[in-house]
GROMACS .gro file of C-alpha atoms in nm:
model
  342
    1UNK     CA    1  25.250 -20.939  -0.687
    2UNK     CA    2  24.911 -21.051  -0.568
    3UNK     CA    3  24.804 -21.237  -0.245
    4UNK     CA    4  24.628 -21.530  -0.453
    5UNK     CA    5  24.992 -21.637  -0.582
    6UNK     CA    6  25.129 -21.696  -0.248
    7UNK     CA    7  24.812 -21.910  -0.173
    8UNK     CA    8  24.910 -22.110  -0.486
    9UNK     CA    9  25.285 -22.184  -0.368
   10UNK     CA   10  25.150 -22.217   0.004
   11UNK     CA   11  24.918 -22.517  -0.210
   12UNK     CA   12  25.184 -22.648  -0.400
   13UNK     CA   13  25.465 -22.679  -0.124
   14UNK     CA   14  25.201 -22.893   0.016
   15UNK     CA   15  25.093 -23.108  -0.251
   16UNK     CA   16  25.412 -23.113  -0.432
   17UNK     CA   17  25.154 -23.176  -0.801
   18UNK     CA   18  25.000 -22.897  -1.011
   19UNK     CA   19  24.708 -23.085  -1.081
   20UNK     CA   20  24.632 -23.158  -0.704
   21UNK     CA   21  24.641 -22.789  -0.617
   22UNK     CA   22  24.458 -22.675  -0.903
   23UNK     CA   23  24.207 -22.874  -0.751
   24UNK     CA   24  24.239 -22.759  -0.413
   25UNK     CA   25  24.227 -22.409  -0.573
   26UNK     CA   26  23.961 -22.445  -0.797
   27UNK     CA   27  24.116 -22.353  -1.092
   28UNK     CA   28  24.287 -22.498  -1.370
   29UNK     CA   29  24.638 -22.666  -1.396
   30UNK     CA   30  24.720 -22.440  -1.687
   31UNK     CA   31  24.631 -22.105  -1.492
   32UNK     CA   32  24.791 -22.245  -1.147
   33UNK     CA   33  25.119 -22.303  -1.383
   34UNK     CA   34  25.140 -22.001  -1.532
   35UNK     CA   35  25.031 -21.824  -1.187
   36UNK     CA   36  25.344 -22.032  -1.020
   37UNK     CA   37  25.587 -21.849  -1.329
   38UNK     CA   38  25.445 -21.486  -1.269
   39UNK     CA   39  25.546 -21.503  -0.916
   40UNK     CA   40  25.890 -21.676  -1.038
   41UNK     CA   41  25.918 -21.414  -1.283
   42UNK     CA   42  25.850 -21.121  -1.043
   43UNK     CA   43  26.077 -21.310  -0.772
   44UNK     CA   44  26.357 -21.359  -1.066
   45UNK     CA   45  26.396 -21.699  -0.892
   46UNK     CA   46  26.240 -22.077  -0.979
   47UNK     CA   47  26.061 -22.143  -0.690
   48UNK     CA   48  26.055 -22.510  -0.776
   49UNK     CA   49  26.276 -22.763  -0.939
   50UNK     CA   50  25.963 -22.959  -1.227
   51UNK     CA   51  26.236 -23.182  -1.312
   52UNK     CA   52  26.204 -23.418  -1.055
   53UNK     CA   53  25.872 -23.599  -0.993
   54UNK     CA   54  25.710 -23.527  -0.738
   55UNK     CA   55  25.794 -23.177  -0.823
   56UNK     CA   56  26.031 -22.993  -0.509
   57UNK     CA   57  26.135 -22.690  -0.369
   58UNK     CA   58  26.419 -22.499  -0.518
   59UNK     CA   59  26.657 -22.369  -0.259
   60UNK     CA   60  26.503 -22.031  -0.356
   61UNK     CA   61  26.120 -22.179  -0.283
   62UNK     CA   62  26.266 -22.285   0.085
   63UNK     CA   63  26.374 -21.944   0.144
   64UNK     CA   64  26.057 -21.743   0.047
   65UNK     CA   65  25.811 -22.025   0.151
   66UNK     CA   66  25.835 -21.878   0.543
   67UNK     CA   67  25.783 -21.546   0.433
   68UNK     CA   68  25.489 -21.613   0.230
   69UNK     CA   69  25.354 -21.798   0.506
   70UNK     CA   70  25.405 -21.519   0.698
   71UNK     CA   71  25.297 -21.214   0.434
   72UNK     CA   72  24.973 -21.421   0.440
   73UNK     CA   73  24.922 -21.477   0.806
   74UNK     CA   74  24.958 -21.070   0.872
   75UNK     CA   75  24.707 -21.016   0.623
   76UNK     CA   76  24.468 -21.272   0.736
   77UNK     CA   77  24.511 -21.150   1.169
   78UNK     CA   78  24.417 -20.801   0.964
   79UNK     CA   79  24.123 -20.907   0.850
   80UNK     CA   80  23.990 -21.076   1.127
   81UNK     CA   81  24.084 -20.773   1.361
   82UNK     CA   82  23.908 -20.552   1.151
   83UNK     CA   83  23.540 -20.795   1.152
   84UNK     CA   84  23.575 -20.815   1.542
   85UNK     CA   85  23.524 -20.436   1.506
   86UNK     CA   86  23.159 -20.548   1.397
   87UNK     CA   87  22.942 -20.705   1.657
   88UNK     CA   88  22.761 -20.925   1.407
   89UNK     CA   89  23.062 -21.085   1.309
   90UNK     CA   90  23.197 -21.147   1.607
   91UNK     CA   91  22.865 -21.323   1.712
   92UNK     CA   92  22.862 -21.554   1.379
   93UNK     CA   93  23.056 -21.898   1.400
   94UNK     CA   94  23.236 -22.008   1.069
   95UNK     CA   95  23.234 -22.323   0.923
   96UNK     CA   96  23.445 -22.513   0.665
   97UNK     CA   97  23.266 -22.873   0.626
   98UNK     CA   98  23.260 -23.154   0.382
   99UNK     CA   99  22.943 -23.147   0.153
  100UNK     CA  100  22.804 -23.507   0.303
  101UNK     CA  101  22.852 -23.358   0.659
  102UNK     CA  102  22.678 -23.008   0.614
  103UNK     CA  103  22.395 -23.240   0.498
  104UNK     CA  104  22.374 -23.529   0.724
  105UNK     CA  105  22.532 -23.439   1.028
  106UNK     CA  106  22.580 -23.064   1.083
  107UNK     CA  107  22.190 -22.987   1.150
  108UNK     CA  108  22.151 -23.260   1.431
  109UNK     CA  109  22.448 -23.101   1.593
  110UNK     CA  110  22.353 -22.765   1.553
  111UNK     CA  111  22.008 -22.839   1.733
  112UNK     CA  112  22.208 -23.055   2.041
  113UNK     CA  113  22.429 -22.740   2.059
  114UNK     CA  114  22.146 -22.489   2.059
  115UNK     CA  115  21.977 -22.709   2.290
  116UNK     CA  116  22.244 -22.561   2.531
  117UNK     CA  117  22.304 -22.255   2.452
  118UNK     CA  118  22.031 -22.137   2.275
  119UNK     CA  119  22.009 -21.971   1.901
  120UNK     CA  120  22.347 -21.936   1.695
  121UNK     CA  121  22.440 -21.745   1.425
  122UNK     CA  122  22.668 -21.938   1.174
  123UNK     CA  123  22.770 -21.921   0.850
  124UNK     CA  124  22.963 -22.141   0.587
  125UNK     CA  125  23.265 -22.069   0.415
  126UNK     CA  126  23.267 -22.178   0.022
  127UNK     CA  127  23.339 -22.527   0.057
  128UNK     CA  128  23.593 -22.644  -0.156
  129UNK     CA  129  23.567 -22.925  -0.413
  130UNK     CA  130  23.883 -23.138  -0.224
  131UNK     CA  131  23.995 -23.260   0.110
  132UNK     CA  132  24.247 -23.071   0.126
  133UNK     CA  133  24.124 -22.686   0.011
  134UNK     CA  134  23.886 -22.747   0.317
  135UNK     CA  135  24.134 -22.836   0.549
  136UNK     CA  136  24.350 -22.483   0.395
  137UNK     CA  137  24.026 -22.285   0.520
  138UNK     CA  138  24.105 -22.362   0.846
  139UNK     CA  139  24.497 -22.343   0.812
  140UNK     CA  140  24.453 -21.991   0.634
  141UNK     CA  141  24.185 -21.846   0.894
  142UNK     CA  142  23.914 -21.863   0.695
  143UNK     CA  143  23.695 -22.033   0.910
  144UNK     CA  144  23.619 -22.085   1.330
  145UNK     CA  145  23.591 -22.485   1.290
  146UNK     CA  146  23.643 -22.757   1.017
  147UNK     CA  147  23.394 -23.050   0.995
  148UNK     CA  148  23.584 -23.333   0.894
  149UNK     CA  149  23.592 -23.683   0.817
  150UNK     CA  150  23.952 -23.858   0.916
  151UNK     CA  151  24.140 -24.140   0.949
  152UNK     CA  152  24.438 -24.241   1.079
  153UNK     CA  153  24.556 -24.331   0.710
  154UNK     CA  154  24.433 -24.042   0.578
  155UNK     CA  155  24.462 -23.717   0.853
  156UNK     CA  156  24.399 -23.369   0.784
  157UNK     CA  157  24.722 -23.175   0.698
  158UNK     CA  158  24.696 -22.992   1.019
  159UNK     CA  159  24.967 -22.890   1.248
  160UNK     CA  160  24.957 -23.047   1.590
  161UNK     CA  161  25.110 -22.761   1.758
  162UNK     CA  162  24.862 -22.464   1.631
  163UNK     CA  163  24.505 -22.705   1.608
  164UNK     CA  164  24.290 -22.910   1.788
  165UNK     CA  165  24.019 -23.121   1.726
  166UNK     CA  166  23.708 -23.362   1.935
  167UNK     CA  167  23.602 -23.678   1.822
  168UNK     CA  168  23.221 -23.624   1.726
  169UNK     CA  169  23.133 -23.954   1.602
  170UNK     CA  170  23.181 -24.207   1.321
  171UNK     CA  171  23.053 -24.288   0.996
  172UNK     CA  172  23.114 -24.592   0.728
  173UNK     CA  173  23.107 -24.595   0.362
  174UNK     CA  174  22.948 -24.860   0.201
  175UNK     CA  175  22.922 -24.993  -0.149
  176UNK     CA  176  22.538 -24.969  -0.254
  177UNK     CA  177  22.387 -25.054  -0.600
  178UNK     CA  178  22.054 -25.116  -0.749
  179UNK     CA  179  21.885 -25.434  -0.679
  180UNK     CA  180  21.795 -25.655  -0.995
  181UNK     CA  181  21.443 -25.811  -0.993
  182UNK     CA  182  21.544 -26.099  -0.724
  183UNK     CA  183  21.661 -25.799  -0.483
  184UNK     CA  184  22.018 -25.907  -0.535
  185UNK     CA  185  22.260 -25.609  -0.641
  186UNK     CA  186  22.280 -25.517  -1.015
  187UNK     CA  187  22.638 -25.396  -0.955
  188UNK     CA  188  22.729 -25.635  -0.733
  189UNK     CA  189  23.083 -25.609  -0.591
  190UNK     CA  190  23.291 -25.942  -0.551
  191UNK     CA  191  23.694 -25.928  -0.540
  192UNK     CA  192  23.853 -26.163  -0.846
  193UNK     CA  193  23.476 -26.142  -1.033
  194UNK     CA  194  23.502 -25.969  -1.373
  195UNK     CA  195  23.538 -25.557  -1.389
  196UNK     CA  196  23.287 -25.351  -1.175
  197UNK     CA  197  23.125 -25.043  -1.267
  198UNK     CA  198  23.265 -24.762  -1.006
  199UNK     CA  199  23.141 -24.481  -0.986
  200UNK     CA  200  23.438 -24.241  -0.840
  201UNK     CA  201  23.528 -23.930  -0.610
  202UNK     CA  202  23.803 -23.933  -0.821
  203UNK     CA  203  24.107 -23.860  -0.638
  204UNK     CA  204  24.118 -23.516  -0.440
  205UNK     CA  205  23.825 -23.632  -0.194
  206UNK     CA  206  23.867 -23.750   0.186
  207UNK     CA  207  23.701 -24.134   0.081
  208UNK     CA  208  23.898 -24.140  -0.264
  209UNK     CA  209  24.210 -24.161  -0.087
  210UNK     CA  210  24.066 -24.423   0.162
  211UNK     CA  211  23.913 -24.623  -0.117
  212UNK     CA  212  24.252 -24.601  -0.300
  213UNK     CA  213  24.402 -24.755   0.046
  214UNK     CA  214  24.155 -25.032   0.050
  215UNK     CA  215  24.184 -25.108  -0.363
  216UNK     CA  216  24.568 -25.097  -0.282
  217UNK     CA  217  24.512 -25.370  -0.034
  218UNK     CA  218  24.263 -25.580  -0.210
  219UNK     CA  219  24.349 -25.547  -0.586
  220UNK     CA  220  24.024 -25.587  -0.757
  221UNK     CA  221  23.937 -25.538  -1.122
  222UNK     CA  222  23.740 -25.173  -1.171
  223UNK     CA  223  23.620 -24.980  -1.479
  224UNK     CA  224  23.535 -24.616  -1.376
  225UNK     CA  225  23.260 -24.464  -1.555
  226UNK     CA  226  23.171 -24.118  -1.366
  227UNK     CA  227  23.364 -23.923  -1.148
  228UNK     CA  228  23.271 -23.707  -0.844
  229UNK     CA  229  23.429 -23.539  -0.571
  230UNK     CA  230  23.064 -23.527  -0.406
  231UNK     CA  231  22.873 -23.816  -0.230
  232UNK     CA  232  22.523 -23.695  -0.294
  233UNK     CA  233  22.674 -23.705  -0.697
  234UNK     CA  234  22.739 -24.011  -0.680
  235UNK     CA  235  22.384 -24.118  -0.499
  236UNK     CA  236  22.244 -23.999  -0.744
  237UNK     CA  237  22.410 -24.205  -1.029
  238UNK     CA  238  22.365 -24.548  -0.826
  239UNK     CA  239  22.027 -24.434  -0.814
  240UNK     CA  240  21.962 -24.431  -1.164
  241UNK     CA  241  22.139 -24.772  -1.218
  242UNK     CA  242  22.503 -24.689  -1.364
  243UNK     CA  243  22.708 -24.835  -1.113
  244UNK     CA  244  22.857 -24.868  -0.795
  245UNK     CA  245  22.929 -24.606  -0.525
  246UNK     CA  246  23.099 -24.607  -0.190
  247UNK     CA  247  22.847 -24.373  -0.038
  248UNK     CA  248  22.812 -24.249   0.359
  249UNK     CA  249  22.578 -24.471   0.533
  250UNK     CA  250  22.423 -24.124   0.660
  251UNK     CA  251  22.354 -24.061   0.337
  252UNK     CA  252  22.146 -24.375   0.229
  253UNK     CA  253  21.968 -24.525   0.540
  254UNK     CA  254  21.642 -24.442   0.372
  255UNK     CA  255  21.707 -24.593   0.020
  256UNK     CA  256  21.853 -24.863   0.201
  257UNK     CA  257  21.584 -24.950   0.431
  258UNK     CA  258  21.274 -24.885   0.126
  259UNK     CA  259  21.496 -25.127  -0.107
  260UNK     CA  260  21.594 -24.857  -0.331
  261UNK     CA  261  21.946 -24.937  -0.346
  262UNK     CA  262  22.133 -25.277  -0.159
  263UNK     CA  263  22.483 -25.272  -0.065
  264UNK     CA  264  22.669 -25.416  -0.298
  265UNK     CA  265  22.931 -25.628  -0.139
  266UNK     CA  266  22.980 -25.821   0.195
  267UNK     CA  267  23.040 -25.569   0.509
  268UNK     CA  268  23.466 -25.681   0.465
  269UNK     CA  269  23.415 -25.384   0.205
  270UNK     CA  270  23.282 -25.140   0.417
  271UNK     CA  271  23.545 -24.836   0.494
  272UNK     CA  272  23.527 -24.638   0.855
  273UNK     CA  273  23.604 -24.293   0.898
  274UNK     CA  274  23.595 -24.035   1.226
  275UNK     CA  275  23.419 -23.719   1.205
  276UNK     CA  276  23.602 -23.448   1.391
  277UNK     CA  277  23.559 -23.108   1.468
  278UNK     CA  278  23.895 -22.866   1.441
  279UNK     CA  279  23.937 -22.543   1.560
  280UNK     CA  280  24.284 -22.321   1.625
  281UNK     CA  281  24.441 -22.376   1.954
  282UNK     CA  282  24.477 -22.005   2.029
  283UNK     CA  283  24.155 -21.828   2.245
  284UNK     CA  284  23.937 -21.698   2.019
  285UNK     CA  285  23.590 -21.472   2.057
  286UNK     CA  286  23.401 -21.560   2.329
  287UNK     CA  287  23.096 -21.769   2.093
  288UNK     CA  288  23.345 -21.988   1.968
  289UNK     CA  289  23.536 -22.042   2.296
  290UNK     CA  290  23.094 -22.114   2.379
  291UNK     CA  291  23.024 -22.356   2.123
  292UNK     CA  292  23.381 -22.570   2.202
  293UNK     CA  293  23.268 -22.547   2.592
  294UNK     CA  294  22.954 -22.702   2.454
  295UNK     CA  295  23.118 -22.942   2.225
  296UNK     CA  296  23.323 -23.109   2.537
  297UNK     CA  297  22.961 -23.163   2.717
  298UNK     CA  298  22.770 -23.284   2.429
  299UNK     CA  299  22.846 -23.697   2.579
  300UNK     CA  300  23.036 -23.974   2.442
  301UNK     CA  301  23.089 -24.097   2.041
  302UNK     CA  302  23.083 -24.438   1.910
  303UNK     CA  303  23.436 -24.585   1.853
  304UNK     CA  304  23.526 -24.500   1.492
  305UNK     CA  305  23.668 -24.854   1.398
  306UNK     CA  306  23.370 -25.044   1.561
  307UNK     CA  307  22.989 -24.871   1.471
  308UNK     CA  308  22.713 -25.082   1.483
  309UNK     CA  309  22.622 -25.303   1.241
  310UNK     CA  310  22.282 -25.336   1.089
  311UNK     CA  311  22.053 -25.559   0.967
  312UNK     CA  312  22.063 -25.602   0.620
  313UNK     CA  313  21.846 -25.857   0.424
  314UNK     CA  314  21.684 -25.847   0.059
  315UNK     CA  315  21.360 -25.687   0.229
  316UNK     CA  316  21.528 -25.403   0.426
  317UNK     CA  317  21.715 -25.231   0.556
  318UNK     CA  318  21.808 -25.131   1.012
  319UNK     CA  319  21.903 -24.777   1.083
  320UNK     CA  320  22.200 -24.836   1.272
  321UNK     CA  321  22.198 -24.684   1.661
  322UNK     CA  322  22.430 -24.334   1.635
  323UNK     CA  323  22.576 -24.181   1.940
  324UNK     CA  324  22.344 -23.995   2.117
  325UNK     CA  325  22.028 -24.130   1.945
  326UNK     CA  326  21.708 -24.212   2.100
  327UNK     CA  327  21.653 -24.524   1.850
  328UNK     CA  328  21.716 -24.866   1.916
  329UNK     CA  329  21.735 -25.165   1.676
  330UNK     CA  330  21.464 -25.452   1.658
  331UNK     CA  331  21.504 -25.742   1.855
  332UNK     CA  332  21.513 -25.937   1.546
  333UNK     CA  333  21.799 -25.682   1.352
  334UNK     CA  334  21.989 -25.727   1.690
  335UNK     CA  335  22.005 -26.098   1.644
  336UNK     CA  336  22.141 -26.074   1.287
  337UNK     CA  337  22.381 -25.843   1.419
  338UNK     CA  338  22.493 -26.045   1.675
  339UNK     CA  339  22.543 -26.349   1.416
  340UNK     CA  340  22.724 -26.123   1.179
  341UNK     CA  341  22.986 -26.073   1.442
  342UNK     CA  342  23.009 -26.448   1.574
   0.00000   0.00000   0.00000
């Protein structure tokens, strides 16, 4: 028997799909199957009943789930024991993030932090190609603190009772294309016009689910062409003029603003998400319980469901205000604003 099965049923009970999990796990459906029947086998028990879809829990996979769960958690407090023994360690702070965070937003906090408390040592885990096999770094111990996007539609499968989170800030997705010659988009994104060119996360990402809400709300016609659980991916494909992305603002102020890309359809389409910091409700080492102290002090977000709005014309493009910043819009970009909203 061997801990990495365990992690696969932990996945599964979760996800209740193979092909979900083998995502999460970052291996193939075929191998997570036949994984899933070695452990069966050794167990002399079906774990879980494929017959019905979504797949379940056999009366069998009820009873060993707990243990599992607990066989794991033993061996994880054992590990972690043993790296406190190590001052290093103990002095490093562990991250799980999304790949868009580590890139837009984790340095600025960083320095704010450090600003406070001086030089850190952090490190982060191997991020994981789906929403959900980052939020399982944090549920398994794996990490100090998950960055996160979230939503109220779409929250991290964390339990309330054993994790805690702040409210950091917000962030919007946008639909961004190439402009044509007259600076309108070349992808341009209009509900009932004929089939748009989308360029995907797929479906195991934080904003493919919330895209799949909004589509689910506003049926619109959509032929996918490329698929990426990344954000930076897909930048890179709108860049070179094969469709269009939902991509964090973060991500594209600059191409926005220069006239590389345009967003692609009215701000209606525009999707909101939080960005939240989790950690483990228990006490932990005394840099983590540090950095959290610091965290709490570091002053007040925007609202997630209202950010500011910027200016967007054929010319150009307004970095929009962010909690905390020292930039403020243009006269000018505040009076578009302010006639977007009337």
């Amino acid at each position: 028997m061997e801990l990495k099965w365990l992690e696969d049923i932990l996945s599964l009970s979760t996800t209740l799909s193979f092909s979900r999990s083998a995502v999460e796990r970052n291996i193939t459906q075929s191998a997570l199957s036949r994984r899933v029947k070695q452990l069966e086998e050794w167990l002399g028990l079906p774990l879980f009943d494929r017959s019905s879809y979504p797949i379940r829990l056999t009366e069998a996979g009820r009873t060993f789930l707990p243990r599992a769960q607990d066989i794991l958690r033993q061996v994880q407090d054992a590990r972690r024991e043993v790296r406190r023994l190590h001052e290093d360690e103990s002095e490093t702070l562990t991250f799980a993030t999304l790949n868009t965070l580590s890139l837009t937003y984790f340095p600025s906090l960083m320095r704010r932090i450090e600003d406070k408390l001086g030089p850190l040592k952090t490190r982060f885990c191997d991020q994981r190609s789906s929403f959900d096999g980052n939020v399982a770094l944090l549920n398994h111990g794996e990490c100090d603190f998950l960055l996160t996007y979230a939503h109220p539609a779409v929250p991290p499968e964390l339990d309330a009772e054993h994790f805690v989170y702040r409210h950091l800030g917000a962030e919007r997705a946008i639909p961004v294309s190439i402009p044509d010659s007259a600076g309108e988009p070349l992808h341009a994104f209009r509900c009932g016009d004929a089939p748009v060119r989308l360029l995907s996360y797929g479906n195991a990402s934080f904003f493919a689910r919330r895209l799949a809400l909004l589509f689910a709300e506003r049926p619109t016609p959509l032929v996918t062409v490329y698929e990426n659980p990344m954000s930076v991916g897909l930048k890179a494909m709108v860049l070179a003029g094969h469709g269009v992305a939902w991509v964090p603002e973060s991500l594209v102020v600059e191409e926005l603003r220069s006239g590389q890309l345009v967003p692609a359809a009215d701000p209606s389409w525009y999707i909101s998400a939080e960005i939240r910091l989790y950690r483990a409700r228990q006490r932990s080492r005394l840099p983590v319980e540090q950095f959290w102290a610091a965290i709490a002090d570091d002053g007040q977000p925007a609202r997630p469901d209202d950010p500011p709005r910027p200016a967007v014309s054929r010319r150009g493009y307004a970095r929009p205000a962010s909690a905390g910043s020292d930039s403020k819009l243009s006269r000018s970009a505040m009076a578009s604003i302010s006639a977007s909203r009337a």
